[in-house]
Amino acid sequence: MSITFDNKVAIVTGAGNGLGKTHALALAERGARVVVNDLGGDVHGDGGSLSAAQQVVEEIIANGGEAFANGANVADFEQVQQMVADTIEKWGRVDILINNAGILRDKSFSKMTMEDFRLVVEVHLMGSANCSKAVWEIMREQNYGRIMMTTSSSGLYGNFGQANYGAAKMGVIGLMNTLCLEGQKYNIRVNALAPAAGTRMTEGLIPEEAFAMLSPESVSTGVMFLVSEDAPSKVILGAGAGSFARAFILETAGAHLSPEELSPENLAEIFSEVDDREGANEPSAGFEQTLKFVNLANQ
Ligand code: NAI
């Protein structure tokens, strides 16, 4: 099976640097026409310029591909809508959306301002929602769409100093979970990437040796699979240094307290049963949890 993107149009946000850049180059190498979006600010989201995106476009064109640069701020819905309109005007469709743009405003929660919290949520979560919304009707009408969210181990498992970032990164998983369900009928598949890569974002945080090993290119390999024709849907794929792993949100089988037994003390008593991972599963939608509780109560 070979993965190609001939006749496909892709938008990659934050593609001027790091992971977005290698995703864009890999897509173009396999035949996609690519919109290289980047606001061009620094890691903290300050400043802006089109030059980083422009350089990636030049690299794609030099390699014989097709691309154009776009400087929309993903947190601004109007700018995102204009980016999508420009794409449609130029190439007539959008097959792939990679929500990758991101910034950091790390501080312990105690020292974090709510402005820093809001900005990080605006870029990662609202940015992903804005871009997904702007392409959604197009993908539905085409009966084809592949969307990738970029989550993080920080959101999935927590990381000191990243309350804002972790919340935003888990938020995109919630967005994915529902878009998968709503997009299924229209052949829209939505997945999430949890990358580990040496980029300007992780410079100084990852030891030098590991930094070299954790190439963005190795992560982009996983991305090509997640946005391919035969992609799965609702997968959270961890990727780093050539290794791949899948993360799940599981729920235990559960335990029941009858109306007479219902008390916090009794819950404490049976908590080891509630916590027992034997028989845990991944509900396919939220209502499954409700059904399970009703069934347990009926038994
Ligand atoms: P990076 O800083 O090299 O690249 C991020 C790009 O997004 C930059 O080019 C930046 O200009 C752009 N950007 C930022 N705000 C934007 C906005 N509002 N609109 C448009 N573009 C904007 O960082 P890196 O490492 O390549 O990160 C890419 C994604 O992967 C981010 O979402 C990040 O949170 C995520 N990630 C990265 C990890 C890593 O190990 N490098 C780990 C987990 C997640």
CSV table of N, CA and C in Angstrom, one decimal, residues 97-208:
chain,number,residue,atom,x,y,z
A,97,LEU,N,-6.9,18.9,6.6
A,97,LEU,CA,-6.5,20.1,7.5
A,97,LEU,C,-5.7,19.5,8.6
A,98,ILE,N,-4.5,20.1,8.8
A,98,ILE,CA,-3.7,19.8,9.9
A,98,ILE,C,-3.6,21.0,10.9
A,99,ASN,N,-4.3,20.8,12.0
A,99,ASN,CA,-4.2,21.8,13.0
A,99,ASN,C,-3.0,21.7,13.9
A,100,ASN,N,-2.0,22.5,13.6
A,100,ASN,CA,-0.7,22.3,14.2
A,100,ASN,C,-0.2,23.5,15.0
A,101,ALA,N,-0.7,24.7,14.6
A,101,ALA,CA,-0.2,26.0,15.1
A,101,ALA,C,-0.3,26.0,16.6
A,102,GLY,N,0.8,26.5,17.3
A,102,GLY,CA,0.7,26.5,18.7
A,102,GLY,C,1.8,27.4,19.3
A,103,ILE,N,1.5,27.8,20.6
A,103,ILE,CA,2.4,28.6,21.3
A,103,ILE,C,2.5,28.1,22.8
A,104,LEU,N,3.4,28.6,23.5
A,104,LEU,CA,3.6,28.3,24.9
A,104,LEU,C,3.6,29.6,25.8
A,105,ARG,N,2.9,29.5,26.9
A,105,ARG,CA,3.1,30.6,27.9
A,105,ARG,C,3.2,29.9,29.3
A,106,ASP,N,4.3,29.1,29.5
A,106,ASP,CA,4.4,28.3,30.7
A,106,ASP,C,4.7,29.1,31.9
A,107,LYS,N,4.0,28.7,33.0
A,107,LYS,CA,4.2,29.2,34.3
A,107,LYS,C,3.4,28.3,35.3
A,108,SER,N,3.8,28.2,36.5
A,108,SER,CA,3.0,27.4,37.5
A,108,SER,C,1.7,28.1,37.6
A,109,PHE,N,0.6,27.4,37.9
A,109,PHE,CA,-0.7,27.9,37.9
A,109,PHE,C,-0.8,29.1,38.9
A,110,SER,N,-0.1,29.0,39.9
A,110,SER,CA,-0.1,30.1,40.9
A,110,SER,C,0.4,31.4,40.3
A,111,LYS,N,1.3,31.3,39.4
A,111,LYS,CA,1.9,32.6,38.8
A,111,LYS,C,1.3,32.9,37.5
A,112,MET,N,0.5,32.0,36.9
A,112,MET,CA,0.0,32.3,35.6
A,112,MET,C,-1.1,33.3,35.6
A,113,THR,N,-1.1,34.3,34.6
A,113,THR,CA,-2.2,35.2,34.5
A,113,THR,C,-3.3,34.6,33.7
A,114,MET,N,-4.5,35.0,33.9
A,114,MET,CA,-5.6,34.5,33.1
A,114,MET,C,-5.5,34.9,31.6
A,115,GLU,N,-4.8,36.0,31.4
A,115,GLU,CA,-4.5,36.4,30.0
A,115,GLU,C,-3.7,35.4,29.3
A,116,ASP,N,-2.7,34.9,30.0
A,116,ASP,CA,-1.8,33.8,29.4
A,116,ASP,C,-2.6,32.5,29.2
A,117,PHE,N,-3.5,32.3,30.1
A,117,PHE,CA,-4.3,31.1,30.0
A,117,PHE,C,-5.2,31.2,28.8
A,118,ARG,N,-5.9,32.4,28.7
A,118,ARG,CA,-6.8,32.5,27.6
A,118,ARG,C,-6.2,32.5,26.2
A,119,LEU,N,-5.0,33.1,26.1
A,119,LEU,CA,-4.3,33.2,24.8
A,119,LEU,C,-3.9,31.8,24.3
A,120,VAL,N,-3.4,31.0,25.2
A,120,VAL,CA,-3.0,29.6,24.8
A,120,VAL,C,-4.2,28.8,24.4
A,121,VAL,N,-5.3,29.0,25.1
A,121,VAL,CA,-6.6,28.3,24.7
A,121,VAL,C,-7.1,28.8,23.4
A,122,GLU,N,-7.0,30.1,23.2
A,122,GLU,CA,-7.4,30.7,21.9
A,122,GLU,C,-6.6,30.2,20.7
A,123,VAL,N,-5.3,30.0,20.9
A,123,VAL,CA,-4.5,29.5,19.7
A,123,VAL,C,-4.7,28.0,19.5
A,124,HIS,N,-4.6,27.2,20.5
A,124,HIS,CA,-4.7,25.8,20.3
A,124,HIS,C,-6.1,25.3,20.1
A,125,LEU,N,-7.0,25.6,21.1
A,125,LEU,CA,-8.3,25.1,21.0
A,125,LEU,C,-9.2,25.8,20.0
A,126,MET,N,-9.3,27.2,20.2
A,126,MET,CA,-10.2,27.9,19.3
A,126,MET,C,-9.6,27.9,17.9
A,127,GLY,N,-8.2,27.9,17.8
A,127,GLY,CA,-7.6,27.9,16.5
A,127,GLY,C,-8.0,26.6,15.8
A,128,SER,N,-8.0,25.5,16.5
A,128,SER,CA,-8.4,24.2,15.8
A,128,SER,C,-9.9,24.2,15.5
A,129,ALA,N,-10.7,24.8,16.4
A,129,ALA,CA,-12.1,24.9,16.1
A,129,ALA,C,-12.4,25.8,14.9
A,130,ASN,N,-11.7,26.9,14.9
A,130,ASN,CA,-11.9,27.9,13.8
A,130,ASN,C,-11.6,27.3,12.4
A,131,CYS,N,-10.4,26.6,12.4
A,131,CYS,CA,-10.0,26.0,11.1
A,131,CYS,C,-10.9,24.9,10.7
A,132,SER,N,-11.3,24.0,11.7
A,132,SER,CA,-12.2,22.9,11.4
A,132,SER,C,-13.5,23.4,10.9
A,133,LYS,N,-14.0,24.4,11.6
A,133,LYS,CA,-15.3,25.0,11.2
A,133,LYS,C,-15.3,25.6,9.7
A,134,ALA,N,-14.2,26.2,9.4
A,134,ALA,CA,-14.1,26.9,8.1
A,134,ALA,C,-14.0,25.9,7.0
A,135,VAL,N,-13.5,24.7,7.2
A,135,VAL,CA,-13.5,23.7,6.1
A,135,VAL,C,-14.6,22.7,6.2
A,136,TRP,N,-15.4,22.7,7.3
A,136,TRP,CA,-16.3,21.6,7.6
A,136,TRP,C,-17.4,21.4,6.5
A,137,GLU,N,-18.0,22.5,6.1
A,137,GLU,CA,-19.1,22.4,5.0
A,137,GLU,C,-18.5,21.9,3.7
A,138,ILE,N,-17.3,22.4,3.4
A,138,ILE,CA,-16.6,22.0,2.2
A,138,ILE,C,-16.3,20.5,2.2
A,139,MET,N,-15.8,20.0,3.3
A,139,MET,CA,-15.6,18.6,3.4
A,139,MET,C,-16.8,17.8,3.4
A,140,ARG,N,-17.9,18.3,4.0
A,140,ARG,CA,-19.2,17.5,3.9
A,140,ARG,C,-19.7,17.4,2.5
A,141,GLU,N,-19.6,18.6,1.8
A,141,GLU,CA,-20.1,18.6,0.4
A,141,GLU,C,-19.2,17.7,-0.5
A,142,GLN,N,-17.9,17.7,-0.2
A,142,GLN,CA,-17.0,16.8,-1.0
A,142,GLN,C,-17.2,15.3,-0.7
A,143,ASN,N,-17.8,15.1,0.5
A,143,ASN,CA,-17.8,13.8,1.0
A,143,ASN,C,-16.4,13.2,1.2
A,144,TYR,N,-15.6,14.1,1.6
A,144,TYR,CA,-14.2,13.7,1.9
A,144,TYR,C,-13.5,14.7,2.8
A,145,GLY,N,-12.9,14.2,3.8
A,145,GLY,CA,-12.1,15.2,4.7
A,145,GLY,C,-11.2,14.4,5.7
A,146,ARG,N,-10.0,14.9,5.8
A,146,ARG,CA,-9.1,14.3,6.9
A,146,ARG,C,-8.7,15.5,7.7
A,147,ILE,N,-9.0,15.4,9.0
A,147,ILE,CA,-8.6,16.5,9.9
A,147,ILE,C,-7.7,15.9,11.0
A,148,MET,N,-6.6,16.6,11.3
A,148,MET,CA,-5.7,16.2,12.4
A,148,MET,C,-5.6,17.3,13.4
A,149,MET,N,-5.8,16.9,14.7
A,149,MET,CA,-5.6,17.8,15.8
A,149,MET,C,-4.2,17.6,16.3
A,150,THR,N,-3.6,18.5,16.9
A,150,THR,CA,-2.3,18.3,17.6
A,150,THR,C,-2.5,18.4,19.1
A,151,THR,N,-2.5,17.3,19.8
A,151,THR,CA,-2.6,17.3,21.2
A,151,THR,C,-1.2,17.2,21.8
A,152,SER,N,-1.1,16.8,23.0
A,152,SER,CA,0.2,16.7,23.7
A,152,SER,C,0.1,15.8,24.9
A,153,SER,N,1.2,15.2,25.2
A,153,SER,CA,1.3,14.4,26.4
A,153,SER,C,1.0,15.3,27.6
A,154,SER,N,1.3,16.5,27.4
A,154,SER,CA,1.0,17.5,28.5
A,154,SER,C,-0.5,17.6,28.8
A,155,GLY,N,-1.3,17.5,27.8
A,155,GLY,CA,-2.8,17.5,27.9
A,155,GLY,C,-3.2,16.2,28.4
A,156,LEU,N,-2.7,15.1,27.8
A,156,LEU,CA,-3.2,13.8,28.1
A,156,LEU,C,-2.8,13.4,29.6
A,157,TYR,N,-1.6,13.8,30.0
A,157,TYR,CA,-1.1,13.3,31.3
A,157,TYR,C,-0.7,14.3,32.3
A,158,GLY,N,-0.7,15.6,31.8
A,158,GLY,CA,-0.3,16.7,32.7
A,158,GLY,C,1.2,17.0,32.7
A,159,ASN,N,1.5,18.3,32.9
A,159,ASN,CA,2.9,18.7,32.9
A,159,ASN,C,3.0,19.9,33.8
A,160,PHE,N,4.0,19.9,34.7
A,160,PHE,CA,4.2,21.0,35.6
A,160,PHE,C,4.3,22.3,34.8
A,161,GLY,N,3.6,23.4,35.1
A,161,GLY,CA,3.8,24.7,34.5
A,161,GLY,C,3.0,24.9,33.2
A,162,GLN,N,2.1,23.9,32.9
A,162,GLN,CA,1.4,24.0,31.6
A,162,GLN,C,-0.1,23.8,31.8
A,163,ALA,N,-0.7,24.4,32.8
A,163,ALA,CA,-2.1,24.3,33.0
A,163,ALA,C,-2.9,24.8,31.8
A,164,ASN,N,-2.5,25.9,31.3
A,164,ASN,CA,-3.2,26.5,30.1
A,164,ASN,C,-3.0,25.6,28.9
A,165,TYR,N,-1.8,25.2,28.6
A,165,TYR,CA,-1.5,24.4,27.5
A,165,TYR,C,-2.1,23.0,27.6
A,166,GLY,N,-2.1,22.4,28.7
A,166,GLY,CA,-2.7,21.1,28.9
A,166,GLY,C,-4.2,21.1,28.7
A,167,ALA,N,-4.8,22.2,29.3
A,167,ALA,CA,-6.3,22.3,29.1
A,167,ALA,C,-6.6,22.4,27.7
A,168,ALA,N,-5.9,23.3,26.9
A,168,ALA,CA,-6.2,23.5,25.5
A,168,ALA,C,-5.9,22.2,24.7
A,169,LYS,N,-4.9,21.5,25.1
A,169,LYS,CA,-4.5,20.3,24.3
A,169,LYS,C,-5.5,19.1,24.6
A,170,MET,N,-6.1,19.1,25.8
A,170,MET,CA,-7.1,18.1,26.0
A,170,MET,C,-8.4,18.6,25.4
A,171,GLY,N,-8.6,19.9,25.3
A,171,GLY,CA,-9.8,20.4,24.6
A,171,GLY,C,-9.9,19.9,23.2
A,172,VAL,N,-8.8,19.8,22.5
A,172,VAL,CA,-8.8,19.4,21.1
A,172,VAL,C,-9.2,17.9,20.9
A,173,ILE,N,-9.0,17.2,22.0
A,173,ILE,CA,-9.4,15.8,22.0
A,173,ILE,C,-11.0,15.7,22.1
A,174,GLY,N,-11.5,16.6,22.9
A,174,GLY,CA,-13.0,16.7,23.0
A,174,GLY,C,-13.6,17.1,21.6
A,175,LEU,N,-12.9,18.0,21.0
A,175,LEU,CA,-13.4,18.5,19.6
A,175,LEU,C,-13.3,17.3,18.7
A,176,MET,N,-12.2,16.6,18.7
A,176,MET,CA,-12.0,15.4,17.8
A,176,MET,C,-13.2,14.4,18.1
A,177,ASN,N,-13.4,14.1,19.3
A,177,ASN,CA,-14.4,13.0,19.7
A,177,ASN,C,-15.7,13.3,19.0
A,178,THR,N,-16.2,14.5,19.0
A,178,THR,CA,-17.5,14.8,18.5
A,178,THR,C,-17.4,15.0,16.9
A,179,LEU,N,-16.4,15.6,16.4
A,179,LEU,CA,-16.3,15.7,15.0
A,179,LEU,C,-16.2,14.4,14.3
A,180,CYS,N,-15.6,13.4,14.9
A,180,CYS,CA,-15.5,12.0,14.4
A,180,CYS,C,-16.9,11.5,14.1
A,181,LEU,N,-17.7,11.7,15.2
A,181,LEU,CA,-19.1,11.2,15.1
A,181,LEU,C,-19.9,11.9,14.0
A,182,GLU,N,-19.8,13.2,14.0
A,182,GLU,CA,-20.6,14.0,13.1
A,182,GLU,C,-20.1,13.9,11.7
A,183,GLY,N,-18.8,13.6,11.5
A,183,GLY,CA,-18.2,13.6,10.2
A,183,GLY,C,-18.3,12.2,9.5
A,184,GLN,N,-18.6,11.2,10.3
A,184,GLN,CA,-18.5,9.8,9.8
A,184,GLN,C,-19.3,9.6,8.5
A,185,LYS,N,-20.5,10.1,8.5
A,185,LYS,CA,-21.4,9.9,7.4
A,185,LYS,C,-20.9,10.6,6.1
A,186,TYR,N,-20.0,11.6,6.3
A,186,TYR,CA,-19.5,12.3,5.2
A,186,TYR,C,-18.1,12.0,4.8
A,187,ASN,N,-17.6,10.8,5.3
A,187,ASN,CA,-16.3,10.4,5.1
A,187,ASN,C,-15.2,11.4,5.6
A,188,ILE,N,-15.6,12.0,6.7
A,188,ILE,CA,-14.6,12.9,7.3
A,188,ILE,C,-14.0,12.2,8.5
A,189,ARG,N,-12.7,12.0,8.5
A,189,ARG,CA,-12.1,11.3,9.6
A,189,ARG,C,-11.2,12.2,10.4
A,190,VAL,N,-11.2,12.1,11.7
A,190,VAL,CA,-10.5,13.1,12.6
A,190,VAL,C,-9.6,12.3,13.5
A,191,ASN,N,-8.4,12.7,13.6
A,191,ASN,CA,-7.4,12.0,14.5
A,191,ASN,C,-6.6,13.1,15.2
A,192,ALA,N,-5.9,12.6,16.2
A,192,ALA,CA,-5.0,13.5,17.0
A,192,ALA,C,-3.6,13.0,17.1
A,193,LEU,N,-2.7,13.9,17.0
A,193,LEU,CA,-1.2,13.5,17.1
A,193,LEU,C,-0.7,14.0,18.5
A,194,ALA,N,0.0,13.2,19.2
A,194,ALA,CA,0.7,13.6,20.4
A,194,ALA,C,2.2,13.5,20.1
A,195,PRO,N,2.8,14.5,19.6
A,195,PRO,CA,4.2,14.4,19.2
A,195,PRO,C,5.2,14.6,20.3
A,196,ALA,N,6.4,14.1,20.0
A,196,ALA,CA,7.6,14.5,20.8
A,196,ALA,C,8.7,14.8,19.8
A,197,ALA,N,9.1,16.0,19.7
A,197,ALA,CA,10.0,16.4,18.7
A,197,ALA,C,11.0,17.5,19.1
A,198,GLY,N,12.2,17.5,18.6
A,198,GLY,CA,13.1,18.6,18.9
A,198,GLY,C,12.8,19.8,17.9
A,199,THR,N,12.2,20.8,18.5
A,199,THR,CA,11.9,22.0,17.7
A,199,THR,C,12.2,23.2,18.6
A,200,ARG,N,12.0,24.4,18.1
A,200,ARG,CA,12.3,25.6,18.9
A,200,ARG,C,11.4,25.6,20.2
A,201,MET,N,10.3,24.9,20.1
A,201,MET,CA,9.4,24.9,21.3
A,201,MET,C,10.0,24.1,22.4
A,202,THR,N,10.8,23.0,22.0
A,202,THR,CA,11.3,22.1,23.1
A,202,THR,C,12.8,22.3,23.3
A,203,GLU,N,13.4,23.3,22.6
A,203,GLU,CA,14.8,23.6,22.7
A,203,GLU,C,15.1,24.0,24.2
A,204,GLY,N,16.1,23.3,24.7
A,204,GLY,CA,16.5,23.7,26.1
A,204,GLY,C,15.7,22.8,27.1
A,205,LEU,N,14.6,22.2,26.7
A,205,LEU,CA,13.8,21.4,27.6
A,205,LEU,C,14.1,19.9,27.5
A,206,ILE,N,14.6,19.5,26.2
A,206,ILE,CA,14.9,18.2,26.0
A,206,ILE,C,16.5,18.1,25.9
A,207,PRO,N,17.1,17.1,26.6
A,207,PRO,CA,18.6,17.0,26.5
A,207,PRO,C,19.1,16.9,25.1
A,208,GLU,N,20.2,17.4,24.8
A,208,GLU,CA,20.8,17.6,23.4
A,208,GLU,C,20.7,16.3,22.6
